[in-house]
CSV table of C-alpha atoms in Angstrom, one decimal:
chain,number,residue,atom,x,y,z
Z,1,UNK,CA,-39.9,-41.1,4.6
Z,2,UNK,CA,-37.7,-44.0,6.3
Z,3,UNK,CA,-35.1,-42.5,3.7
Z,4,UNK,CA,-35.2,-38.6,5.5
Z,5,UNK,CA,-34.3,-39.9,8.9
Z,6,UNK,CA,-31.4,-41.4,7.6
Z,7,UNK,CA,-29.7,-38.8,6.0
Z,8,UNK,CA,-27.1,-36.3,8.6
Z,9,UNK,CA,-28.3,-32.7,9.7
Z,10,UNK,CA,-25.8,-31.1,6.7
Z,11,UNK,CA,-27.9,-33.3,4.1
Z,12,UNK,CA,-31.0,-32.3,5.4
Z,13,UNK,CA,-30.2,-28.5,5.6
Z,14,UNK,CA,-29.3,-28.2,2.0
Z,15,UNK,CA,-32.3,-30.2,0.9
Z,16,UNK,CA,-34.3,-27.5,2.5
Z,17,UNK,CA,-31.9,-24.8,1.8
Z,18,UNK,CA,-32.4,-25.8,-1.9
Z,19,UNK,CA,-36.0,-26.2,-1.7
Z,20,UNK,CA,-36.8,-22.7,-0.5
Z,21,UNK,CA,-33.9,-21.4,-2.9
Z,22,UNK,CA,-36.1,-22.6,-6.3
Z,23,UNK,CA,-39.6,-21.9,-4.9
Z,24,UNK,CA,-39.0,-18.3,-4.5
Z,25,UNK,CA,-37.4,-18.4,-7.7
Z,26,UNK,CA,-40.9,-19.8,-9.1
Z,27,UNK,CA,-42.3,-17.2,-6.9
Z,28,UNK,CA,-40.8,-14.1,-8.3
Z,29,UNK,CA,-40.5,-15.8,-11.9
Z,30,UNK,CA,-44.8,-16.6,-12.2
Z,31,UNK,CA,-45.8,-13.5,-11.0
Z,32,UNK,CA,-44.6,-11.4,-13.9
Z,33,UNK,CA,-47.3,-13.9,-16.0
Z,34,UNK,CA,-49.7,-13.0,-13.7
Z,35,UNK,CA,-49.6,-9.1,-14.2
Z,36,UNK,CA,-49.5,-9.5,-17.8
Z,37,UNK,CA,-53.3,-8.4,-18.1
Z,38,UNK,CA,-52.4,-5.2,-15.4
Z,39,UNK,CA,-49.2,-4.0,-17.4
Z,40,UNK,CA,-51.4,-4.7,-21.0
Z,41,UNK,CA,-54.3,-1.9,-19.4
Z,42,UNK,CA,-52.0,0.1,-17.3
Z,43,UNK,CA,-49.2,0.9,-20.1
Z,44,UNK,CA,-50.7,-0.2,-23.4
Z,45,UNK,CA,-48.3,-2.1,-24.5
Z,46,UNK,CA,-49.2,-5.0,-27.2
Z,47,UNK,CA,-49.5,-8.6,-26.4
Z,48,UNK,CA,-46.2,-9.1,-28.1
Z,49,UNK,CA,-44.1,-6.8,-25.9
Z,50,UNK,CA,-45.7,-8.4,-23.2
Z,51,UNK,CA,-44.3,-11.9,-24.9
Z,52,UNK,CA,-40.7,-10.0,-25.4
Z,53,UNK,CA,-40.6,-9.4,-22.1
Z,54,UNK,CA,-40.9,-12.9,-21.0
Z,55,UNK,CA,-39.5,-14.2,-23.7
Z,56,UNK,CA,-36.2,-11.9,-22.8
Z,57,UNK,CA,-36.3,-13.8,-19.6
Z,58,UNK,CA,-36.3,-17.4,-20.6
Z,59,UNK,CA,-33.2,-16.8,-23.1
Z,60,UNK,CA,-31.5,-15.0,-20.0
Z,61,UNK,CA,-31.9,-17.6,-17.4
Z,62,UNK,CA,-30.5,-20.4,-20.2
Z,63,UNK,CA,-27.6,-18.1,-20.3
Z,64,UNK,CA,-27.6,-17.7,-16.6
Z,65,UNK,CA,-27.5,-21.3,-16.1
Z,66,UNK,CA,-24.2,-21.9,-18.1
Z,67,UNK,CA,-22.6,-19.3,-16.4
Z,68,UNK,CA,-23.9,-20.3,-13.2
Z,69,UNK,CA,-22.1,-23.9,-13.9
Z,70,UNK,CA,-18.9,-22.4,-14.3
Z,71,UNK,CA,-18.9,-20.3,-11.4
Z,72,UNK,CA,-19.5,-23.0,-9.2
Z,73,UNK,CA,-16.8,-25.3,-10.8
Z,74,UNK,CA,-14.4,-22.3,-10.1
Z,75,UNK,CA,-15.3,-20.7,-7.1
Z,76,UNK,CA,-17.6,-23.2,-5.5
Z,77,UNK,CA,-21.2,-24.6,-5.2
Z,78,UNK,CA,-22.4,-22.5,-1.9
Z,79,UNK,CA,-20.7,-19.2,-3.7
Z,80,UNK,CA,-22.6,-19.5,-6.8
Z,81,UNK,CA,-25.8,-20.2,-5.0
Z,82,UNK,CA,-25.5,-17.2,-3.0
Z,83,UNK,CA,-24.7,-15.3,-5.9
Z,84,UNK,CA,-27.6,-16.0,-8.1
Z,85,UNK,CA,-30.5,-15.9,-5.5
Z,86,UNK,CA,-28.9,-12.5,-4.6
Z,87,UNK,CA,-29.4,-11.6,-8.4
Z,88,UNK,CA,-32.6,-12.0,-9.0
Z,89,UNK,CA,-33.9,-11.0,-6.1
Z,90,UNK,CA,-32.3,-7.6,-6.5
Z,91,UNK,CA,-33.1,-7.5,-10.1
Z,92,UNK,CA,-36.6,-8.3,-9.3
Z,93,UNK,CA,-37.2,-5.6,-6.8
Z,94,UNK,CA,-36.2,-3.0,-9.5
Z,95,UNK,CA,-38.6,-4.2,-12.1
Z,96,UNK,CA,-41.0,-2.7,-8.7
Z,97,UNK,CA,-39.8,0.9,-9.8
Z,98,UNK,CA,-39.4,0.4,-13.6
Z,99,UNK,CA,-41.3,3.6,-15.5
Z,100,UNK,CA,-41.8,2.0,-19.1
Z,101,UNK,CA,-41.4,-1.0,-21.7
Z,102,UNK,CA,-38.0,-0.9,-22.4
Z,103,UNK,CA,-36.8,-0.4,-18.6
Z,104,UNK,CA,-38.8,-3.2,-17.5
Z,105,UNK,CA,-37.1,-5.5,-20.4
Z,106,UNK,CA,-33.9,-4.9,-19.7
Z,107,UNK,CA,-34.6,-5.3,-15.8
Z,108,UNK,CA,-36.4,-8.9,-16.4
Z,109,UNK,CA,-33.9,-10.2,-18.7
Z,110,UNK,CA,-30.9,-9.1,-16.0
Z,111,UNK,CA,-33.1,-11.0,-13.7
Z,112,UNK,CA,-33.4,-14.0,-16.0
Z,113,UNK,CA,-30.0,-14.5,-15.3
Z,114,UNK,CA,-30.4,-15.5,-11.9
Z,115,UNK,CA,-33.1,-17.3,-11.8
Z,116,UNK,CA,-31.5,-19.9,-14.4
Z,117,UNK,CA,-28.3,-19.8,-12.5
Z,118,UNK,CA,-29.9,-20.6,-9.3
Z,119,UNK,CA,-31.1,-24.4,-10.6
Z,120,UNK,CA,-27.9,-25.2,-11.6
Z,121,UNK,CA,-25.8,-23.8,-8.7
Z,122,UNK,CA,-28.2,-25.6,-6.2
Z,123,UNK,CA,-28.6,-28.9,-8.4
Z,124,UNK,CA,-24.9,-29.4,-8.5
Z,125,UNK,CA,-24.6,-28.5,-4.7
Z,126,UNK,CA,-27.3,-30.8,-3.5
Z,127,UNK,CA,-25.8,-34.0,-5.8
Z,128,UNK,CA,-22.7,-33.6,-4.1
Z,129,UNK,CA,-24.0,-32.9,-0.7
Z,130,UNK,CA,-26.8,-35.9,-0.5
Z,131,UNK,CA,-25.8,-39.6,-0.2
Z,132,UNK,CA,-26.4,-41.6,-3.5
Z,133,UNK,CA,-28.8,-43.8,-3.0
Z,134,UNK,CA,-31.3,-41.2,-2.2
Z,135,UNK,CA,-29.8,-38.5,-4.5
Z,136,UNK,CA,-32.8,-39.3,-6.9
Z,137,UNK,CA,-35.2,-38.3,-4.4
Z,138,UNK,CA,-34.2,-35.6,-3.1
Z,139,UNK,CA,-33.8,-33.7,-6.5
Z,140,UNK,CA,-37.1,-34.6,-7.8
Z,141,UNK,CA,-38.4,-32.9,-3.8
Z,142,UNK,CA,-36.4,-29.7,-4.7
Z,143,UNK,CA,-37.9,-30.1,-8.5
Z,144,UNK,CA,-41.6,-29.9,-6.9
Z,145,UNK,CA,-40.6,-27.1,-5.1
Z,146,UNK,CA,-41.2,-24.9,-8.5
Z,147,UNK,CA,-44.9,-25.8,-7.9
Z,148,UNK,CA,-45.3,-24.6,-4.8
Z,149,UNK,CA,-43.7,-21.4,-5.7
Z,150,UNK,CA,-46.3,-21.0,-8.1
Z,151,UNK,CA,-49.2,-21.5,-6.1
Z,152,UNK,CA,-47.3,-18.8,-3.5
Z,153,UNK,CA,-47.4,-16.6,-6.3
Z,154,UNK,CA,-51.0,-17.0,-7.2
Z,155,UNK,CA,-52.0,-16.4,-3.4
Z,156,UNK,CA,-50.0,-13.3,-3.2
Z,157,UNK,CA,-51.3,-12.5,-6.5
Z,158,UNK,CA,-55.1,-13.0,-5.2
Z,159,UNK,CA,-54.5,-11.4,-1.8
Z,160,UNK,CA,-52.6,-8.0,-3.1
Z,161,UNK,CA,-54.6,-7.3,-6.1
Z,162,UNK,CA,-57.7,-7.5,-3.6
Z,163,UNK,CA,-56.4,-5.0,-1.2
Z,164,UNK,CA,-54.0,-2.9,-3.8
Z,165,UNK,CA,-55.5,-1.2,-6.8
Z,166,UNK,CA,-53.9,-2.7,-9.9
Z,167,UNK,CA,-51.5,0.3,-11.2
Z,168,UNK,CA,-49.9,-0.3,-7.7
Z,169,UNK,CA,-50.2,-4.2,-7.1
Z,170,UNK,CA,-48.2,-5.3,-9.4
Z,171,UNK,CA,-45.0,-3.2,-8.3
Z,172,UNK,CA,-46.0,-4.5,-4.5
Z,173,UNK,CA,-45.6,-7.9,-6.2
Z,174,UNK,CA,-42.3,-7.2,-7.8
Z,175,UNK,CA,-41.0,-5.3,-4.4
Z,176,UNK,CA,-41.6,-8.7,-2.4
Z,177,UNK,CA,-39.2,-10.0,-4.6
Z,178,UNK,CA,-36.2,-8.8,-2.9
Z,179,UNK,CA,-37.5,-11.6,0.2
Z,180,UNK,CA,-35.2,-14.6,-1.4
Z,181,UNK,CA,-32.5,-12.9,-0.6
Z,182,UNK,CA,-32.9,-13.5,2.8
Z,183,UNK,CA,-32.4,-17.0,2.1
Z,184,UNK,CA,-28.7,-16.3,1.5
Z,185,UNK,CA,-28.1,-15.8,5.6
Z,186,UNK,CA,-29.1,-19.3,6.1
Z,187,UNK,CA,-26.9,-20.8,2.9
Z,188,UNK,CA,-24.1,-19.0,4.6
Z,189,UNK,CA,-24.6,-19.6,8.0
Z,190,UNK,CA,-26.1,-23.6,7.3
Z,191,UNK,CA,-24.8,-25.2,4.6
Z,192,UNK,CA,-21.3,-26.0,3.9
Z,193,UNK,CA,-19.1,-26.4,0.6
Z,194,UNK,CA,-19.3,-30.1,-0.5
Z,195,UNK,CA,-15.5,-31.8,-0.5
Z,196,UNK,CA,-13.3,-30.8,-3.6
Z,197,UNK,CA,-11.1,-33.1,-5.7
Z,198,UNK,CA,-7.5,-32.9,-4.2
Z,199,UNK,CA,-5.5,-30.0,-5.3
Z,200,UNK,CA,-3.7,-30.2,-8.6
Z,201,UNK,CA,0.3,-31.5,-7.9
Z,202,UNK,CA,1.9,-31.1,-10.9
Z,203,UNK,CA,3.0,-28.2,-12.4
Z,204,UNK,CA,2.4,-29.4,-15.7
Z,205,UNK,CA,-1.1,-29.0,-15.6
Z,206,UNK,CA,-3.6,-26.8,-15.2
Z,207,UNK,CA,-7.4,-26.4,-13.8
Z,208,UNK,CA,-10.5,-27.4,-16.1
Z,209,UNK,CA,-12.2,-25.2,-17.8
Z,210,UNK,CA,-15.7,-24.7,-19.6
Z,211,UNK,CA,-14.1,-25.9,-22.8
Z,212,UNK,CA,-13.1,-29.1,-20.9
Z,213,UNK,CA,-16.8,-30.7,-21.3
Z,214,UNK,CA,-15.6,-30.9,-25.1
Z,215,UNK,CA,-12.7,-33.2,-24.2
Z,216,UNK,CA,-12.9,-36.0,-26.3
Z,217,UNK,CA,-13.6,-38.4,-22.5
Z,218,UNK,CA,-16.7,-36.6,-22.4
Z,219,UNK,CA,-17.8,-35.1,-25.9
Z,220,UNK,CA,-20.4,-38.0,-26.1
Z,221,UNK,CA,-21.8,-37.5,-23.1
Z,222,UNK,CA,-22.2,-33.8,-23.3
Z,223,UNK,CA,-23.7,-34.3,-26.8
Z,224,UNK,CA,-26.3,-36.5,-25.5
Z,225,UNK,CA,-27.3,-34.8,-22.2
Z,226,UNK,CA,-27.9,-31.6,-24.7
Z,227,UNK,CA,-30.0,-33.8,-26.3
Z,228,UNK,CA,-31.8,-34.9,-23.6
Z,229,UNK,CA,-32.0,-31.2,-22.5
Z,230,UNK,CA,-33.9,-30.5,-25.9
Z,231,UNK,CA,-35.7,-32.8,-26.2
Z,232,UNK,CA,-37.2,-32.6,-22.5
Z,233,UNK,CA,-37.6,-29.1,-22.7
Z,234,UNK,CA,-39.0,-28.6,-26.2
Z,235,UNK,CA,-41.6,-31.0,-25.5
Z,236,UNK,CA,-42.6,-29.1,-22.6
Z,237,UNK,CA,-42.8,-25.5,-24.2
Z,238,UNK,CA,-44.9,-26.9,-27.2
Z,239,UNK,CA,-47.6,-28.4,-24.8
Z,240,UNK,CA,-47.3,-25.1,-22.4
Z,241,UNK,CA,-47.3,-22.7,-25.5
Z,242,UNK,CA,-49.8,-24.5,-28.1
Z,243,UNK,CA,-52.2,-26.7,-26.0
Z,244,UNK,CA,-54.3,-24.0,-24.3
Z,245,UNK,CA,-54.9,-22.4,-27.9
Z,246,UNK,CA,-55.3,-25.2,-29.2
Z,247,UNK,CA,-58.5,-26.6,-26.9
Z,248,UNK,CA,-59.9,-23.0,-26.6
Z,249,UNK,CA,-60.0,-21.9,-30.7
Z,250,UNK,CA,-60.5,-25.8,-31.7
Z,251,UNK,CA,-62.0,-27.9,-29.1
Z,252,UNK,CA,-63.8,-24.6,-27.8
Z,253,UNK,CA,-63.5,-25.1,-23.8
Z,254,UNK,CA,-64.1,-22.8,-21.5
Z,255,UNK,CA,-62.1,-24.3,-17.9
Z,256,UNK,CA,-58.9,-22.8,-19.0
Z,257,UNK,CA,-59.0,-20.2,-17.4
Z,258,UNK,CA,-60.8,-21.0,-13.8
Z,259,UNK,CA,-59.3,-22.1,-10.8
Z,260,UNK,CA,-59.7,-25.6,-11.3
Z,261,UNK,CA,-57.7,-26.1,-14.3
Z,262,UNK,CA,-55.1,-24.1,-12.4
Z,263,UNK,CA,-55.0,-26.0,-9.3
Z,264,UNK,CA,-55.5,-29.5,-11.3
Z,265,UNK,CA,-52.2,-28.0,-13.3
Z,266,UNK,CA,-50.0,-27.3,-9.8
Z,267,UNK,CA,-50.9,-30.2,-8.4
Z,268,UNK,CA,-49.9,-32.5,-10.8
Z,269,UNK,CA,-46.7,-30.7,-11.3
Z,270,UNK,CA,-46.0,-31.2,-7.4
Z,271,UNK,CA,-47.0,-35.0,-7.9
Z,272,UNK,CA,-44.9,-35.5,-10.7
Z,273,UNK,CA,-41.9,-34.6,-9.1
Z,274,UNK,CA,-42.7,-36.5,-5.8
Z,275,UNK,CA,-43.4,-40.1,-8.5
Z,276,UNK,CA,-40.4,-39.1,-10.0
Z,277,UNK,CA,-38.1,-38.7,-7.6
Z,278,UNK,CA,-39.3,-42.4,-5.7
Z,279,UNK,CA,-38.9,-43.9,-8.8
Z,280,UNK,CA,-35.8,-43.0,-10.2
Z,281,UNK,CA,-33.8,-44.3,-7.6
Z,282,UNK,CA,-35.8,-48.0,-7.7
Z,283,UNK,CA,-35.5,-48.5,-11.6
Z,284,UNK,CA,-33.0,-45.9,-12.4
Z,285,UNK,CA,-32.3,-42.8,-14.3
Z,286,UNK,CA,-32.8,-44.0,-17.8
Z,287,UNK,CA,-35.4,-46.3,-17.0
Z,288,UNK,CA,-37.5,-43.8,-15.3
Z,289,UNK,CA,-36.9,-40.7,-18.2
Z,290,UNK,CA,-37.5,-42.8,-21.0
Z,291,UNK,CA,-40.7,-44.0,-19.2
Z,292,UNK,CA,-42.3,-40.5,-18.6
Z,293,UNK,CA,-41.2,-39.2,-22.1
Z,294,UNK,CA,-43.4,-42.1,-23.6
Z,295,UNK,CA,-46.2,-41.3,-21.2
Z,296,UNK,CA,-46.3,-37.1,-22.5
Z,297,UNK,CA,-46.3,-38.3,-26.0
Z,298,UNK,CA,-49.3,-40.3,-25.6
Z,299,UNK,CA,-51.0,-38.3,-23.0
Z,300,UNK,CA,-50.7,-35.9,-25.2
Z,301,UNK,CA,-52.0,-37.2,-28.6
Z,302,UNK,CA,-55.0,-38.5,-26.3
Z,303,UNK,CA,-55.5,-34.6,-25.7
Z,304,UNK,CA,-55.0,-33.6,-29.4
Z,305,UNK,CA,-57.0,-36.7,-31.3
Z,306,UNK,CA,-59.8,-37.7,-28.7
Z,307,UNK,CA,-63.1,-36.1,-28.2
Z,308,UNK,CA,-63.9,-34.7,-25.1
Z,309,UNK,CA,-65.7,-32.1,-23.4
Z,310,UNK,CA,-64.4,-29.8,-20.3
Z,311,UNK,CA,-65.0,-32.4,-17.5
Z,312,UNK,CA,-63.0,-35.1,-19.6
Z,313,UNK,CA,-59.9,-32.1,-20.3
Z,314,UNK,CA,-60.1,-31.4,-16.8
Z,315,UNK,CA,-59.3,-34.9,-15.6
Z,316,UNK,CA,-56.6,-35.4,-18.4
Z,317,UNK,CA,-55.0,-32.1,-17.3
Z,318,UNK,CA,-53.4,-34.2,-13.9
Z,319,UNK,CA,-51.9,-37.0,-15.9
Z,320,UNK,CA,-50.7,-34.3,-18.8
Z,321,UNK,CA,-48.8,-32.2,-15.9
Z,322,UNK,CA,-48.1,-35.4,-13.5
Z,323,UNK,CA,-45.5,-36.9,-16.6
Z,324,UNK,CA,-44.8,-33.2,-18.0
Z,325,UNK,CA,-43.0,-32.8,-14.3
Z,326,UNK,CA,-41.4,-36.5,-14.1
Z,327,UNK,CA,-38.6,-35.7,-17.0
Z,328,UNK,CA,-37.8,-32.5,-15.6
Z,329,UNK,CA,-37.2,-33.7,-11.7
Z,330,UNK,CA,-35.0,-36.6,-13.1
Z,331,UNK,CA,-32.5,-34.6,-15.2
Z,332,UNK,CA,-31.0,-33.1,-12.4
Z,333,UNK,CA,-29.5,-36.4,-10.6
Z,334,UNK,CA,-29.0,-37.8,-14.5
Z,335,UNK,CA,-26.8,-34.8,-15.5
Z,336,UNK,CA,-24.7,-34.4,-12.0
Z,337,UNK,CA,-24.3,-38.2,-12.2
Z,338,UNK,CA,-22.7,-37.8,-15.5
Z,339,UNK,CA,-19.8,-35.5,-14.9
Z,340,UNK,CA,-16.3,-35.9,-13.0
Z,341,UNK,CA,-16.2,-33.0,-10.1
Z,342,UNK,CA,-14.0,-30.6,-11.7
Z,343,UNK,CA,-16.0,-29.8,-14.5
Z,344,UNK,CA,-19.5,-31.3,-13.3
Z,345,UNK,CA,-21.4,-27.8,-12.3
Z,346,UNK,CA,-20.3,-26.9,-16.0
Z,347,UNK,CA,-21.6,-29.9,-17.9
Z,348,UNK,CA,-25.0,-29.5,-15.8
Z,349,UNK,CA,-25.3,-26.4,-16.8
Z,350,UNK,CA,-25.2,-26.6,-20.5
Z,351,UNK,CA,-26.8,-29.8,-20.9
Z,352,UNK,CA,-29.6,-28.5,-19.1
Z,353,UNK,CA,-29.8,-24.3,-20.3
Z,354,UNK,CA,-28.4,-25.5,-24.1
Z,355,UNK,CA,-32.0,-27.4,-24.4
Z,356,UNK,CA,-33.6,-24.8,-23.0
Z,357,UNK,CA,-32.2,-22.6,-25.7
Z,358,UNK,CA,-32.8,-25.2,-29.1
Z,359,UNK,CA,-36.3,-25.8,-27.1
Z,360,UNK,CA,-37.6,-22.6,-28.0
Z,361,UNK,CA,-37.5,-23.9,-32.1
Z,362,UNK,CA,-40.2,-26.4,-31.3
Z,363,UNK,CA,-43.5,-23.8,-30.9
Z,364,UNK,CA,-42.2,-22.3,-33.7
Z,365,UNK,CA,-42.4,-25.4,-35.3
Z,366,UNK,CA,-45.8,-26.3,-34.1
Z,367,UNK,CA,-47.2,-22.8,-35.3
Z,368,UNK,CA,-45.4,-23.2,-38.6
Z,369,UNK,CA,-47.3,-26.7,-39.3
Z,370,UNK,CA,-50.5,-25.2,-38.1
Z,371,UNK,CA,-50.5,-23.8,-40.9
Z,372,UNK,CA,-50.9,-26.6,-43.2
Z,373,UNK,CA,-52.2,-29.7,-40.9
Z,374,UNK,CA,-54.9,-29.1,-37.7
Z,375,UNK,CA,-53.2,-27.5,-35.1
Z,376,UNK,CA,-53.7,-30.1,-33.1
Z,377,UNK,CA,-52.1,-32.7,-35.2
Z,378,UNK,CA,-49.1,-30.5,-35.6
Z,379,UNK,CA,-48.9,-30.4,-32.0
Z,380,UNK,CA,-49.0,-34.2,-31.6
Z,381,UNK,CA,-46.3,-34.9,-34.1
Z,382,UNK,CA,-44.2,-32.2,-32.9
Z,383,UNK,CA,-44.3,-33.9,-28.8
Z,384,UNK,CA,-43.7,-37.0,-30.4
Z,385,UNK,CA,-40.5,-35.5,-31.9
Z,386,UNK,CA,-39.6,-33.9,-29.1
Z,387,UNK,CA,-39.9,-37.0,-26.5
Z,388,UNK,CA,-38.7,-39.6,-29.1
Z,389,UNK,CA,-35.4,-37.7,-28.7
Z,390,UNK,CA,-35.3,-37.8,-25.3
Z,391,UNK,CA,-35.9,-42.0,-25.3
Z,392,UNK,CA,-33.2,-42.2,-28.1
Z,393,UNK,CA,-30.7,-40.2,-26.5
Z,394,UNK,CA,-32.0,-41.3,-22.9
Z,395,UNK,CA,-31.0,-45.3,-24.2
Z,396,UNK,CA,-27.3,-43.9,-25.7
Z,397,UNK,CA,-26.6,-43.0,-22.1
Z,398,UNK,CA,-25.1,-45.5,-19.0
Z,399,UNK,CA,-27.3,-46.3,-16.1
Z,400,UNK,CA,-25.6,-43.8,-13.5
Z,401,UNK,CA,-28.5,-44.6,-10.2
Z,402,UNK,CA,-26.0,-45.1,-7.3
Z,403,UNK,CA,-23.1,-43.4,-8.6
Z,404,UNK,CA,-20.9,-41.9,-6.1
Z,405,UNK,CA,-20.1,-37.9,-6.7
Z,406,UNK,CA,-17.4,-37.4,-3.5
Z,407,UNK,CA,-15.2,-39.6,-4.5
Z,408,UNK,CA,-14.5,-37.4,-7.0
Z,409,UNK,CA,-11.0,-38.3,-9.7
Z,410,UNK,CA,-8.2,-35.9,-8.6
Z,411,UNK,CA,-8.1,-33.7,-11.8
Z,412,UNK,CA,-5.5,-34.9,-15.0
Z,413,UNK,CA,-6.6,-38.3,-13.3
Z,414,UNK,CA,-7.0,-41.2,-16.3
Z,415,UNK,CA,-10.2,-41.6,-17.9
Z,416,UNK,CA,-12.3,-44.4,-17.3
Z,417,UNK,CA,-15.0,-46.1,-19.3
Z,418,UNK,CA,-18.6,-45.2,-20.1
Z,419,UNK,CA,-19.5,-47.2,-17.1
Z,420,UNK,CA,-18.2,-44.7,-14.9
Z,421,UNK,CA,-18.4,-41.1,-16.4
Z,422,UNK,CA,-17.1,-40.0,-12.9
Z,423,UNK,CA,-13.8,-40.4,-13.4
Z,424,UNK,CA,-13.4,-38.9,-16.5
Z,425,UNK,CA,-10.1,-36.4,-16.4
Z,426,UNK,CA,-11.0,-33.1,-15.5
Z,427,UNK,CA,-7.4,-31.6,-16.8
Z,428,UNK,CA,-4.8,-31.7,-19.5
Z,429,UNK,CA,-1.7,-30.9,-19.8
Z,430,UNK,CA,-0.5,-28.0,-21.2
């Protein structure tokens, strides 16, 4: 932790600011899985309003996190952080007091909203804020904190549902909700606004907009980071949405559902992040994305075509969630790194929330094989897709580890070269 003791009292404080800022979104976003089995008994509803429901949310917070980019390109990183964490804090404490289906839908999609905007608005805020050559570490930290926030929701999950009767615990859940927005006195009184590119001089041009990531100076990059984004992400949902069916129906284990597998599961998401995040700033961004893409594929295809009994899944489980994690904790430096300042909270965001979007094809696709091929074949070749894209599109991209994000190109400034994406103009003349 040499690297933490060299970094100034502002770095540290929105590091931790950050941190705490995406835990309690895991927090409030894990415990609406975790009442699933209460709201199925309590309202009746079907498995697949239940799946609406979270499915509403996912397609929200991608559309949260674009938004979120822009607002912090035009009114500023701290802003937009404050913003979102008030929004789904709020938004969560009134799915507390919502009185059927349809209310709570429309409350956890409105709540979707802020927690994607709140990884983007902190991302881009911490890239800018820490130094670069620990930028990589301290993203993949603030990555891990998603773990922790959702072994914080399994506690309070354990410790209210023993104490509350069910028809009541889960609204106590949802109520605690409104606690991140707390955090937004310390993100106000704390952490400052990273420096801005110098004010636009000319008359003749004008200040960058969302459409600006489609400038041809940046097209290709924004059409590869998407990539990456789709690629990362739809590996991740087929493994998260397919594998547990697929051991229980096929391989007929039993640990899924204990304690173990969970903990084995949160761990390795925590250690992922934490390998990650030292290794991405000693062999780089590419290096290290490309490196746990190839590790998921073939952990994965070890889970799908070996034989093994519930000990054997058990122990697979850490590596599984250990590289699952690693791609994740690595796009936020890689995508920041990519961008000029003016438009750089925007590009984040829709690289990162357009793959979360196209991500949702590849369960569909893994169901829709099922049909014809084992299901865990289908599951296989469908990862393998999925990662493959990421180590193509991951190798079409420049090394950006040490990259320097403050000294950001005044906007309308010239473009430079692939090998440095962070100059690339964030204006045009009009």
């Amino acid at each position: 932790m040499n690297w933490y003791r060299d970094i100034s009292t502002a770095e540290k404080r929105t590091l931790w600011g950050c941190f705490a800022g995406w835990a309690l979104d895991g927090v409030d976003t894990q415990l609406f899985s975790l009442v699933i089995p209460t709201l199925l008994v309590t309202w009746g509803i079907g498995k697949g309003q239940a799946g609406l429901i979270g499915g509403a949310t996912l397609v929200a917070g991608a559309l949260g996190g674009l938004l979120a980019g822009w607002l912090s390109d035009r009114y500023g990183r701290v802003r937009a952080l404050q913003i979102t964490v008030i929004w789904f804090s709020l938004f969560t404490f009134l799915s507390a007091f919502a009185q059927n289906f349809e209310q709570l839908l429309v409350l956890k999609a409105l709540q979707g909203l802020g927690f994607g905007g709140e990884w983007t608005a902190g991302a881009v805020l911490l890239s800018e804020t820490i130094r670069a050559q620990h930028r990589g570490k301290a993203m993949g930290i603030v990555q891990s904190a998603w773990g922790f926030g959702w072994a914080g929701a399994v506690l309070l999950y354990t410790v209210t549902f023993t104490w509350i009767s069910p028809e009541w615990a889960w609204r106590v859940l949802f109520a605690i909700g409104a606690v991140p927005a707390l955090l937004v006195l310390y993100v106000r009184r704390s952490i400052k606004e990273p420096p801005r590119a110098p004010v636009l001089r000319d008359p003749g041009q004008v200040r960058a907009t969302a459409s600006h990531i489609f400038d041809r100076s940046v097209i290709r990059t924004t059409i590869v980071g998407a990539l990456i984004g789709v690629g990362a992400h739809g590996g991740y949902h087929a493994i998260t949405t397919w594998l547990p069916t697929y051991l229980k129906t096929e391989r007929h284990l039993s640990v899924l559902g204990t304690g173990a597998y969970l903990t084995v599961m949160i761990t390795a998401f925590i250690a992922g992040c934490f390998v990650s995040a030292w290794l991405q700033d000693r062999i780089g961004r590419r290096r290290n994305v490309i490196l746990f893409a190839v590790c998921c594929a073939a952990t994965v295809n070890l889970y799908t075509f070996l034989p093994m009994g519930n000990t054997a899944m058990l122990i697979l489980s850490f590596p599984l969630g250990l590289f699952a994690a690693g791609i994740p904790a690595t796009l936020g430096a890689l995508f920041n790194e990519l961008y000029p300042q003016g438009i750089r909270g925007t590009g984040v965001g829709f690289c990162y929330n357009f793959g979360r979007i196209v991500s949702a094809g590849f369960p569909v696709l893994v169901g829709h094989m099922g049909n014809s091929m084992p299901l865990g074949s289908a599951l296989g070749i469908d990862a393998g897709i999925a990662y493959g894209l990421v180590v193509v599109a991951a190798l079409m991209l420049p090394e950006t580890k040490g990259r320097k994000l403050a000294a950001a190109e005044p906007a309308g400034s010239a473009a430079s070269t692939a090998s440095n994406a962070s100059a690339a103009p964030v204006a045009r003349r009009v």
